[in-house]
Coordinates of C-alpha atoms and ligand atoms in Angstrom, one line a residue:
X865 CA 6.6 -6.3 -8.0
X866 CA 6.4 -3.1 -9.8
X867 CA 3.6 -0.8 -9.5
X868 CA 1.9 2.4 -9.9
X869 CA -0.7 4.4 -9.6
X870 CA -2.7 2.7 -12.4
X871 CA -3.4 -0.5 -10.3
X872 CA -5.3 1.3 -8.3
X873 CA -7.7 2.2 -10.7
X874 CA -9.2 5.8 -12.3
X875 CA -11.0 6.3 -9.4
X876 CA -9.0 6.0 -6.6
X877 CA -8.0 9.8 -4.9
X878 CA -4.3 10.4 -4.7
X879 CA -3.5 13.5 -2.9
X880 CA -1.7 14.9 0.2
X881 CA -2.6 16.7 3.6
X882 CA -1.8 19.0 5.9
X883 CA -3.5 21.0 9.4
X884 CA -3.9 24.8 9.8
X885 CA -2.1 24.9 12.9
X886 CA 1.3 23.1 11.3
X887 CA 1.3 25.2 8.3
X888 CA -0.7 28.4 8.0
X889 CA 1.4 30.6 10.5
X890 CA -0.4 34.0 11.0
X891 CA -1.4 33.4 14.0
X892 CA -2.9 37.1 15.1
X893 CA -3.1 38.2 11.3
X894 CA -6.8 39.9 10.3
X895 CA -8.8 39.2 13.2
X896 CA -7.8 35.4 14.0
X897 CA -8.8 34.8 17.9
X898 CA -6.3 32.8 19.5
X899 CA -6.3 28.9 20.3
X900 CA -5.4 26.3 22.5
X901 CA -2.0 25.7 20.5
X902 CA -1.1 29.5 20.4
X903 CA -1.1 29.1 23.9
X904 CA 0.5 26.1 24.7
X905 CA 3.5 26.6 22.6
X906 CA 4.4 29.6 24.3
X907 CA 4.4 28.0 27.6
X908 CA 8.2 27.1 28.6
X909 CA 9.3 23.7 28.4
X910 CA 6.2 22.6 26.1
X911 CA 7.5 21.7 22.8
X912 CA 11.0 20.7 20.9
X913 CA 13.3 23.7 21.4
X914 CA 10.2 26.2 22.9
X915 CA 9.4 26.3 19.1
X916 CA 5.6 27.5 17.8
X917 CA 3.7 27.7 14.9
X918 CA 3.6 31.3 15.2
X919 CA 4.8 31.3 10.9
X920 CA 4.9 27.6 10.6
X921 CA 5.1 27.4 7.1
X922 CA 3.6 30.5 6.2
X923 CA 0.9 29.2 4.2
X924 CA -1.3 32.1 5.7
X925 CA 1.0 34.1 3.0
X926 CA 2.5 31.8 0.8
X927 CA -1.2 29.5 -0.4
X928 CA -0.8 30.7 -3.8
X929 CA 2.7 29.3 -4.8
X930 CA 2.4 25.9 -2.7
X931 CA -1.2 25.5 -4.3
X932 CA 0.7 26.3 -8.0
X933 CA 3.7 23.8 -6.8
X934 CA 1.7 21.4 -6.0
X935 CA -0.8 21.6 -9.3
X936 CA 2.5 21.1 -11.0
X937 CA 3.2 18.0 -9.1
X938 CA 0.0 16.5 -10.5
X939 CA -1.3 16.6 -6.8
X940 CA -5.2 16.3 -7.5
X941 CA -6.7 15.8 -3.9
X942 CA -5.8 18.6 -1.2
X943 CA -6.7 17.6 2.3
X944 CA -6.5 20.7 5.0
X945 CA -8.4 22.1 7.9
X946 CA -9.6 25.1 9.0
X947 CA -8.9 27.1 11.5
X948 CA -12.0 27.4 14.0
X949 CA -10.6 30.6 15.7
X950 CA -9.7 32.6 12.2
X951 CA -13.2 31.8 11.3
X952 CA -14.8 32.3 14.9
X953 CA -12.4 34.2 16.9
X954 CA -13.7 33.5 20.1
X955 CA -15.0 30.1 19.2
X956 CA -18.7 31.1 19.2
X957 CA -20.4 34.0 18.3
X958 CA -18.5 37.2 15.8
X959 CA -17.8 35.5 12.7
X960 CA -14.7 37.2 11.4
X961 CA -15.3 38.0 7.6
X962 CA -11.5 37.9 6.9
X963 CA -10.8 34.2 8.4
X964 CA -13.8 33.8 5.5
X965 CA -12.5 35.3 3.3
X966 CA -8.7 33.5 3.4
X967 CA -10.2 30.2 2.9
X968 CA -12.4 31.5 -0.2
X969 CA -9.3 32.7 -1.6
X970 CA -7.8 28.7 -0.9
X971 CA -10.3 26.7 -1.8
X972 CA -11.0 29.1 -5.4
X973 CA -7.5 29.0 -5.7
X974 CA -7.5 25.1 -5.4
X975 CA -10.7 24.7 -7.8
X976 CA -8.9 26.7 -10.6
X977 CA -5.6 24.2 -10.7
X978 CA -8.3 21.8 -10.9
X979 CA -7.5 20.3 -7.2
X980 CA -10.4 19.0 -5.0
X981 CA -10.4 20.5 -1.5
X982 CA -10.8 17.7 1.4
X983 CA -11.5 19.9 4.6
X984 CA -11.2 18.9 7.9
X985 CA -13.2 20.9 10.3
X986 CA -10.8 20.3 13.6
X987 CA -7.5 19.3 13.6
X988 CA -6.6 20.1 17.3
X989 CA -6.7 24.0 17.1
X990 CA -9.8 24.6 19.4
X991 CA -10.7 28.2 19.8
X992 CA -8.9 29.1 23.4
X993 CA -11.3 31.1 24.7
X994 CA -13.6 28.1 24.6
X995 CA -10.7 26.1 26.4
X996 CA -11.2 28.8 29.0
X997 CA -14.6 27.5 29.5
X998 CA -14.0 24.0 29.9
X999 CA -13.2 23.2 26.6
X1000 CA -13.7 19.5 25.5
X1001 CA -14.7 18.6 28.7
X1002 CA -17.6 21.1 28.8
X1003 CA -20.4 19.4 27.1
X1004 CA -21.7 22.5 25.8
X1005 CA -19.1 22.3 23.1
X1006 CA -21.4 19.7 21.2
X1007 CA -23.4 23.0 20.6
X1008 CA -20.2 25.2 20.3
X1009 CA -19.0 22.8 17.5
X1010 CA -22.5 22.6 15.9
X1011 CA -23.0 26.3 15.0
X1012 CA -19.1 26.2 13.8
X1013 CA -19.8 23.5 11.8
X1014 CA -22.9 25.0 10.6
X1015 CA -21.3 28.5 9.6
X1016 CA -18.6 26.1 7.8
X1017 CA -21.1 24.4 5.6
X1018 CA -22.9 27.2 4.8
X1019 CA -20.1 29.6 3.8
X1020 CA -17.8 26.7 1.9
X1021 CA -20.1 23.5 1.0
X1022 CA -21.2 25.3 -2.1
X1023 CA -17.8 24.1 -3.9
X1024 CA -16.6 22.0 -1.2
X1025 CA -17.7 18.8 -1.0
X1026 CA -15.4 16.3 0.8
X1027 CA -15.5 17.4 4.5
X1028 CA -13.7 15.4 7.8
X1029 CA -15.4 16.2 10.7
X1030 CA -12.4 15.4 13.3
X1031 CA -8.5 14.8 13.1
X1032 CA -8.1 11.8 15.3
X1033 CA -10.1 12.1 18.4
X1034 CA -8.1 9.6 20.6
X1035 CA -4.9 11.4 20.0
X1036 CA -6.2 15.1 21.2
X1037 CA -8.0 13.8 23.8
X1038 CA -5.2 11.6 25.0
X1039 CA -2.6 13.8 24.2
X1040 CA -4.3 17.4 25.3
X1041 CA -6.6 16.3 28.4
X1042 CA -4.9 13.1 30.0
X1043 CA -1.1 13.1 29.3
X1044 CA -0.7 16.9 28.9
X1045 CA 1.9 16.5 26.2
X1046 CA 0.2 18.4 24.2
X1047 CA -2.5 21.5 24.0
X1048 CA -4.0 22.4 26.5
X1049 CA -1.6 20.5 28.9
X1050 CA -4.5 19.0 31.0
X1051 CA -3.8 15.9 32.7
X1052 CA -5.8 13.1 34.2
X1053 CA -8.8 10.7 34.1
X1054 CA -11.9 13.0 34.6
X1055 CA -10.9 15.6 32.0
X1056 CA -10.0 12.6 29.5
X1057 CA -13.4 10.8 30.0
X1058 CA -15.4 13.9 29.6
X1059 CA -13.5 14.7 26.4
X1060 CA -13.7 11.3 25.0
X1061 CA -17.7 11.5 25.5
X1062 CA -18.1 14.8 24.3
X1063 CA -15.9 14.7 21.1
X1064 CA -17.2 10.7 20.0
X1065 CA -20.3 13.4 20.1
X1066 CA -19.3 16.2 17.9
X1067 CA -17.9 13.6 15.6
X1068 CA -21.6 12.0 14.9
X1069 CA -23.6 15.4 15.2
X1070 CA -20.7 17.0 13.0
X1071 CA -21.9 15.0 10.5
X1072 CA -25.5 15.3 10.7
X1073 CA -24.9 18.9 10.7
X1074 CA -22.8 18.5 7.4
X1075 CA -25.3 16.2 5.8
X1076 CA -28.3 19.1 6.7
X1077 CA -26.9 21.8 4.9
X1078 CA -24.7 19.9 2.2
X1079 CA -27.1 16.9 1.6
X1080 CA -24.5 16.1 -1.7
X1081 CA -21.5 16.4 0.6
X1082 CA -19.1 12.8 1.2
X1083 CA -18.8 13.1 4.8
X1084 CA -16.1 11.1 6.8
X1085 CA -13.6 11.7 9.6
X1086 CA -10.4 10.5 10.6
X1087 CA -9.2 8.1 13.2
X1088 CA -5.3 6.9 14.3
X1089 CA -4.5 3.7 14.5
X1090 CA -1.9 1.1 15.8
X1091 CA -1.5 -2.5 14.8
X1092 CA -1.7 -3.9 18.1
X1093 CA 0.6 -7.2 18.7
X1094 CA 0.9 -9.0 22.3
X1095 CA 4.4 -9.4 23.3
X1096 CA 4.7 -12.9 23.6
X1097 CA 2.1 -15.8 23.8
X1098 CA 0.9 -15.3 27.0
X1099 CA -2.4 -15.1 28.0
X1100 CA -1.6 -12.1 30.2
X1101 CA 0.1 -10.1 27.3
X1102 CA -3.0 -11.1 24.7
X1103 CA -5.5 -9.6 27.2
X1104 CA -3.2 -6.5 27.5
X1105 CA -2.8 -6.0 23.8
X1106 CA -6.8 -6.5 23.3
X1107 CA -7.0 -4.0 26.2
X1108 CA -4.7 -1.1 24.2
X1109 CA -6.4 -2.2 21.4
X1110 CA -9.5 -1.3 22.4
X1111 CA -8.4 2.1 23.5
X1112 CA -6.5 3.0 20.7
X1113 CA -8.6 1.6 17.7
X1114 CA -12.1 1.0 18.8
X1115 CA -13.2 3.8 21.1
X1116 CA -14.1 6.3 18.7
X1117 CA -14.8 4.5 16.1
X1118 CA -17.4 1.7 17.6
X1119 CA -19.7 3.8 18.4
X1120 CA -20.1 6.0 15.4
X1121 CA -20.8 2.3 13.7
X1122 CA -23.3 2.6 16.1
X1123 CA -21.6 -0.3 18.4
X1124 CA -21.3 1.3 21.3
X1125 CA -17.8 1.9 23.3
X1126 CA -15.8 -1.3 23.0
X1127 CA -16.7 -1.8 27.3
X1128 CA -16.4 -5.5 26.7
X1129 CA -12.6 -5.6 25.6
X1130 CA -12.1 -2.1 28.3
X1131 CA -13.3 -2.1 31.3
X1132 CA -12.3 1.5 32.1
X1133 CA -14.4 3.0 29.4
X1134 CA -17.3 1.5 31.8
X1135 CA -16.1 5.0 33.7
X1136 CA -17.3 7.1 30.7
X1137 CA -21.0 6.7 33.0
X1138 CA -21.2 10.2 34.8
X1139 CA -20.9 11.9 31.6
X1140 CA -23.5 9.8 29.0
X1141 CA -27.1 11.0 29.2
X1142 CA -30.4 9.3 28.6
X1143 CA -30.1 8.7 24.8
X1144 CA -26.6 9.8 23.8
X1145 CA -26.5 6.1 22.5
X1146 CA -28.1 7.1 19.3
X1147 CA -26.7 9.9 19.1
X1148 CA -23.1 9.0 18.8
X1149 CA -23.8 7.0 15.7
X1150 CA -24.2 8.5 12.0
X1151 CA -23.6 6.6 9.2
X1152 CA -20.8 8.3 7.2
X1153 CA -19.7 7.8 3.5
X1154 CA -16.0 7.0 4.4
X1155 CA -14.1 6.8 7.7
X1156 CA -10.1 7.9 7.0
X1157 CA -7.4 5.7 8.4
X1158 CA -4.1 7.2 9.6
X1159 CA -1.7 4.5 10.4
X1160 CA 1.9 5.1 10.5
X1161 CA 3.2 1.9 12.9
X1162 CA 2.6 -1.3 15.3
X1163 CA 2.7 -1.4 18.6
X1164 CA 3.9 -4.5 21.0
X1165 CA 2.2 -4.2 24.2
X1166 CA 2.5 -6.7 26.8
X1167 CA 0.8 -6.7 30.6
X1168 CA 2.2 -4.6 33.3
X1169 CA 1.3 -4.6 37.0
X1170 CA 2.7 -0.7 37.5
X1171 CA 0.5 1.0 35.0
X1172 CA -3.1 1.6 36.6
X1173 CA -6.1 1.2 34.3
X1174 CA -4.7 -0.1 31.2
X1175 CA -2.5 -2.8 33.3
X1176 CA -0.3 -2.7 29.8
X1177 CA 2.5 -0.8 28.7
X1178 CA 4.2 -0.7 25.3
X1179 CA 7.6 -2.2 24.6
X1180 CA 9.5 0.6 22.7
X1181 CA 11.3 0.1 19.4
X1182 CA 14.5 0.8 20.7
X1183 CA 14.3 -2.5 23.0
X1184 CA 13.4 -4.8 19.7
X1185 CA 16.1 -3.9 17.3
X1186 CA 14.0 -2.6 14.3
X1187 CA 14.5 0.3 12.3
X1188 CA 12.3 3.7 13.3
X1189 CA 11.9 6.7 12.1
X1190 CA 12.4 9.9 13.7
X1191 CA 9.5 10.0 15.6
X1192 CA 10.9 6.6 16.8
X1193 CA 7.9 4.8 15.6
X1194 CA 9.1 1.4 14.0
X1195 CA 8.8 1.2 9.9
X1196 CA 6.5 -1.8 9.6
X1197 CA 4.3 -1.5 6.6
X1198 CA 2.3 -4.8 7.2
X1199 CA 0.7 -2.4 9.6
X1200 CA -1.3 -0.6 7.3
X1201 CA -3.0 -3.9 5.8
X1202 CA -3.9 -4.9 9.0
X1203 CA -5.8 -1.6 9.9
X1204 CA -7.7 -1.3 6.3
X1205 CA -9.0 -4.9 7.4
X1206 CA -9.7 -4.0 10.8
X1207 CA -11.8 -1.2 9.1
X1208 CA -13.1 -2.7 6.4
X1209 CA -15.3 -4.6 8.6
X1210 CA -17.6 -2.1 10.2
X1211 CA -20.5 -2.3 7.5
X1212 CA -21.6 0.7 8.0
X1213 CA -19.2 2.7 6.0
X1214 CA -19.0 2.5 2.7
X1215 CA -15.3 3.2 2.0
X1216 CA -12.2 3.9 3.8
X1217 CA -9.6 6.8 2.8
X1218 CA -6.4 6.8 4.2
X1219 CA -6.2 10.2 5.0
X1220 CA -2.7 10.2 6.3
X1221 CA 0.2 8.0 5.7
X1222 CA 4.0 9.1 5.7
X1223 CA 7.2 9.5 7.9
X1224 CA 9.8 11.8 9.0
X1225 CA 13.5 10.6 8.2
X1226 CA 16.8 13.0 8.5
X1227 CA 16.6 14.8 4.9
X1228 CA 19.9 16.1 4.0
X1229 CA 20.4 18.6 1.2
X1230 CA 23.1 18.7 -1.3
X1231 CA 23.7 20.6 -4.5
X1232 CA 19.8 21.9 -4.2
X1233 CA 17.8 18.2 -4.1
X1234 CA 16.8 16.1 -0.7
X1235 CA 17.8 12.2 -1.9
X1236 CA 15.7 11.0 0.6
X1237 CA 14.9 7.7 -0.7
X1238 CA 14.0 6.4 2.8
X1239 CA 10.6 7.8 2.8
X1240 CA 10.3 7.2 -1.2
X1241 CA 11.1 3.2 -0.1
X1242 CA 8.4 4.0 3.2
X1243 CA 5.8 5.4 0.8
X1244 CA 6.2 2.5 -1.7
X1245 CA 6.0 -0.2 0.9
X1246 CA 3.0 1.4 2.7
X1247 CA 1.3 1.5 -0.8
X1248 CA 2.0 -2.2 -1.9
X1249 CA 0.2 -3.1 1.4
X1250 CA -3.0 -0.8 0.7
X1251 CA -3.1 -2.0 -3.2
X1252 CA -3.0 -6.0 -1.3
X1253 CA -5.9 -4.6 0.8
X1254 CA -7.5 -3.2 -2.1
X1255 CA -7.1 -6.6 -4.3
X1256 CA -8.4 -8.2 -1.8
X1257 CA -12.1 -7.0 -2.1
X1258 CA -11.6 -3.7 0.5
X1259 CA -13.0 -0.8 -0.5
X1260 CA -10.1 1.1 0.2
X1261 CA -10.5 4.5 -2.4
X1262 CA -7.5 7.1 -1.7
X1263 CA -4.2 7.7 -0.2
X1264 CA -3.0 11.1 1.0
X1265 CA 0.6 11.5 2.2
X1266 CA 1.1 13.1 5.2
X1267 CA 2.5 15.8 4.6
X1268 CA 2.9 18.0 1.2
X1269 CA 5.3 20.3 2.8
X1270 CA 7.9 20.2 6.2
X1271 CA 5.7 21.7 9.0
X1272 CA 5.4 22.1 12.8
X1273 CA 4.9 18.6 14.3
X1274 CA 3.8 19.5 17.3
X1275 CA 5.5 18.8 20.5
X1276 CA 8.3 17.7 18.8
X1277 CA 8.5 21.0 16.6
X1278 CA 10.3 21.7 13.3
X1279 CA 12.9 18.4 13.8
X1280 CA 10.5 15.8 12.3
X1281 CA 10.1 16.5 7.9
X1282 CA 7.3 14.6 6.8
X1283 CA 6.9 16.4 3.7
X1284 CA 7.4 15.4 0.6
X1285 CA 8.8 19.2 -0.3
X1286 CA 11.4 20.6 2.1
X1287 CA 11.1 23.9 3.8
X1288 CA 14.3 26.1 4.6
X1289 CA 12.3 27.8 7.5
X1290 CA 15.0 30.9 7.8
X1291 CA 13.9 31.6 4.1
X1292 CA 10.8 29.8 3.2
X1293 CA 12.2 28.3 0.4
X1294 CA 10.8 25.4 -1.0
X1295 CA 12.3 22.5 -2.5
X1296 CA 10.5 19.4 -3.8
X1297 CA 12.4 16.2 -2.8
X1298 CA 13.0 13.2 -4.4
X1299 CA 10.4 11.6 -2.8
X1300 CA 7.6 14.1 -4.3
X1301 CA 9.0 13.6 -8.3
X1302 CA 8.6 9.9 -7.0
X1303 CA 5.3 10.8 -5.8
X1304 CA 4.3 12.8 -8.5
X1305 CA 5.2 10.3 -11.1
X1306 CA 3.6 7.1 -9.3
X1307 CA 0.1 9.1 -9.7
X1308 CA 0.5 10.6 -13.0
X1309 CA 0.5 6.8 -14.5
X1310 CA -3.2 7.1 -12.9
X1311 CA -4.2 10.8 -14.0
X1312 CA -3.5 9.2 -17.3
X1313 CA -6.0 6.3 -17.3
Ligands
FCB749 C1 -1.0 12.6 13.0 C2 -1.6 14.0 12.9 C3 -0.8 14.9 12.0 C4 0.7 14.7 12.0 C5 1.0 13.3 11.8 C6 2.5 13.0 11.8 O1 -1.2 12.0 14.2 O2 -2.9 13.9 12.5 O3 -1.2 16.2 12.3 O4 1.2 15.3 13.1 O5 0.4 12.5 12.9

């Protein structure tokens, strides 16, 4: 089948994404407080090579030419995320007018190549003096993240108008407060209850927030996902999966859709108790205008008597033979399709984004161009299965490849590229790969409609 962007139709939102932390660099330029991830990555051991985002990609500096380069490209749609501690340096309190003043200069800047800023409000860097204070487990950050959220609208949502309230709750939760992989490095069940509660909070007030002061403003947030498959045909193995399931891809999302958490399917969320007041039901649902899907593989879980809680562990690629990427997360496309379903059935949304979707392969250079035709073949693939989804009747209404340019992937540092432009960090050069003239051409077919 061939393809392009036109089968999508004139309306659909092409664009690409990136986080603050990954890319802007400037990490103690004009006034920026510190946060959890400046902190983290200096601690030994941490991350890929002790490696930091201390310059990343140096978009702090550099905004202007990525924001031309990417104009060029025909990249209409610009999803990125503010930095709560450039803006709020101690995370509440003195508003620092030159964190304000960078992302007037990004967002003008975007408006003038005629790109639409998509702005996430938190993607992972929370303020560290707040982390100090208990951070996500403290549930006074509903209010901490209120007034920031607040300040955000009020300052930005005159020209901005597509806003994400979190970058995929399950993953900083899980990632930052039980396994301690990544920032702040806490580990265990209490802090990862408490942070579940408090951020499935922030998500639903975030929004209400949004909607007060920006009542014209499309308001969505973004959740990770896994296609979930048992093992084998077991019973045993199909309760496991429907158990990892239910962590992974239901417990943020269910009760935002007003559902509750998904109890039923997890019995350890029934543990969530100590923290859930008298009528925090209603307030963890608001009714957004898209929810943003972020798939990038499947997972085959089958039932295990040595892990506690989840009873279920995950059988790694390496031990099936398929081909990964090198985040070693299998390339399995049909993924996607089965999430956008999965999604498409909470009615109360009224349309999905998929605000991330890429992967990180081994780029090589040679004679100045990056032939990497593995992630032009990934993107492809991934896109066939949303344009099925689509076809099929879901309202599936934009794609944004993670990422536009290499960054800092967290723990694992600078090794993954997921961008569709290289970076030679020594020099900052840029160079666009194959994959974003691919890119760039598969949309323009759509610009043109
Ligand atoms: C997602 C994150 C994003 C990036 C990609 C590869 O989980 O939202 O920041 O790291 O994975």
């Amino acid at each position: 089948m061939t393809f392009t962007g036109k089968d999508f139709g004139r309306d659909f939102k092409w664009g690409v994404a990136a986080a603050a932390y990954q890319t802007e660099g400037g990490w103690q330029a004009d006034g920026k407080g510190k946060s959890v991830w400046d902190v983290f990555t200096k601690v030994k051991g941490k991350i890929f090579e002790n490696q930091n985002g201390d310059i990343a990609c140096d978009f702090y500096a550099r905004y202007t030419r990525d924001l031309e380069l990417m104009a060029r490209l025909g990249i209409k749609n610009f999803r990125f995320s503010l930095s709560w501690s450039r803006i709020i340096p101690n995370g509440t309190g003195r508003v620092n007018p030159m964190g304000i003043e960078f992302y007037n200069r990004v967002i003008d800047t975007c408006l003038k190549h005629g790109i639409e800023p998509w702005i996430t409000l938190y993607h992972w860097d929370l303020p560290h003096e707040l982390e100090k204070r208990g951070g996500w487990t403290n549930r006074e950050i509903v209010n901490w993240f209120g007034d920031y959220v607040s300040l955000c609208a009020r300052y930005f949502g005159d020209r901005v108008k597509n806003w994400m309230i979190l970058n995929e709750p399950m993953v900083f939760t899980g990632a930052g407060y039980f396994l301690g992989v990544h920032a702040p490095g806490r580990k265990g069940l209490s802090s990862f209850l408490a942070s579940i509660h408090h951020a499935a909070l922030c998500q639903a007030e975030g929004g209400r927030i949004m909607r007060s002061v920006v009542n014209d403003a499309r308001i969505g947030t973004t959740f990770s996902c896994s296609y979930i498959q048992p093992y084998s045909d077991s019973g045993a193995d199909f309760l496991a999966a429907q158990r990892v399931d239910a962590l992974l891809n239901r417990t943020f999302v269910e009760p935002l859709a007003g559902l509750g958490y998904p109890v039923k399917d997890l019995k350890l969320l029934q543990r969530l108790e100590p923290w859930v007041k008298d009528g925090d039901e209603g307030k963890l649902a608001f009714k957004m205008d898209f929810v943003g899907v972020q798939n990038y593989t499947r997972e085959i879980v089958a039932r295990s008597v040595i892990t506690p809680l989840m009873w279920a562990k995950v059988i790694k690629p390496e031990k099936r033979n398929v081909e990964t990427t090198v985040m070693n997360w299998e390339v399995y496309p049909e993924s996607i399709y089965h999430m956008l379903r999965r999604f498409s059935k909470y009615s109360s949304f009224k349309e999905i984004i998929v605000s991330e979707s890429g992967a990180a392969f081994p780029d090589k250079l040679a004679d100045g161009r990056v032939h990497d035709d593995k992630r032009t073949e990934y993107l492809e693939n991934h896109l066939k299965q949303v344009l099925k989804a689509k076809q099929e009747g879901m309202n599936v209404n934009g794609y944004f490849v993670w990422s536009f340019t290499d960054n800092f992937e967290w723990a694992e540092g600078y090794k993954p590229r997921f961008g569709l432009v290289s970076i030679d960090y020594a020099t900052q050069e840029r160079i666009v790969k194959d994959s974003g003239y691919w890119y760039s051409s598969f949309i323009r077919e759509s610009n043109r409609l």
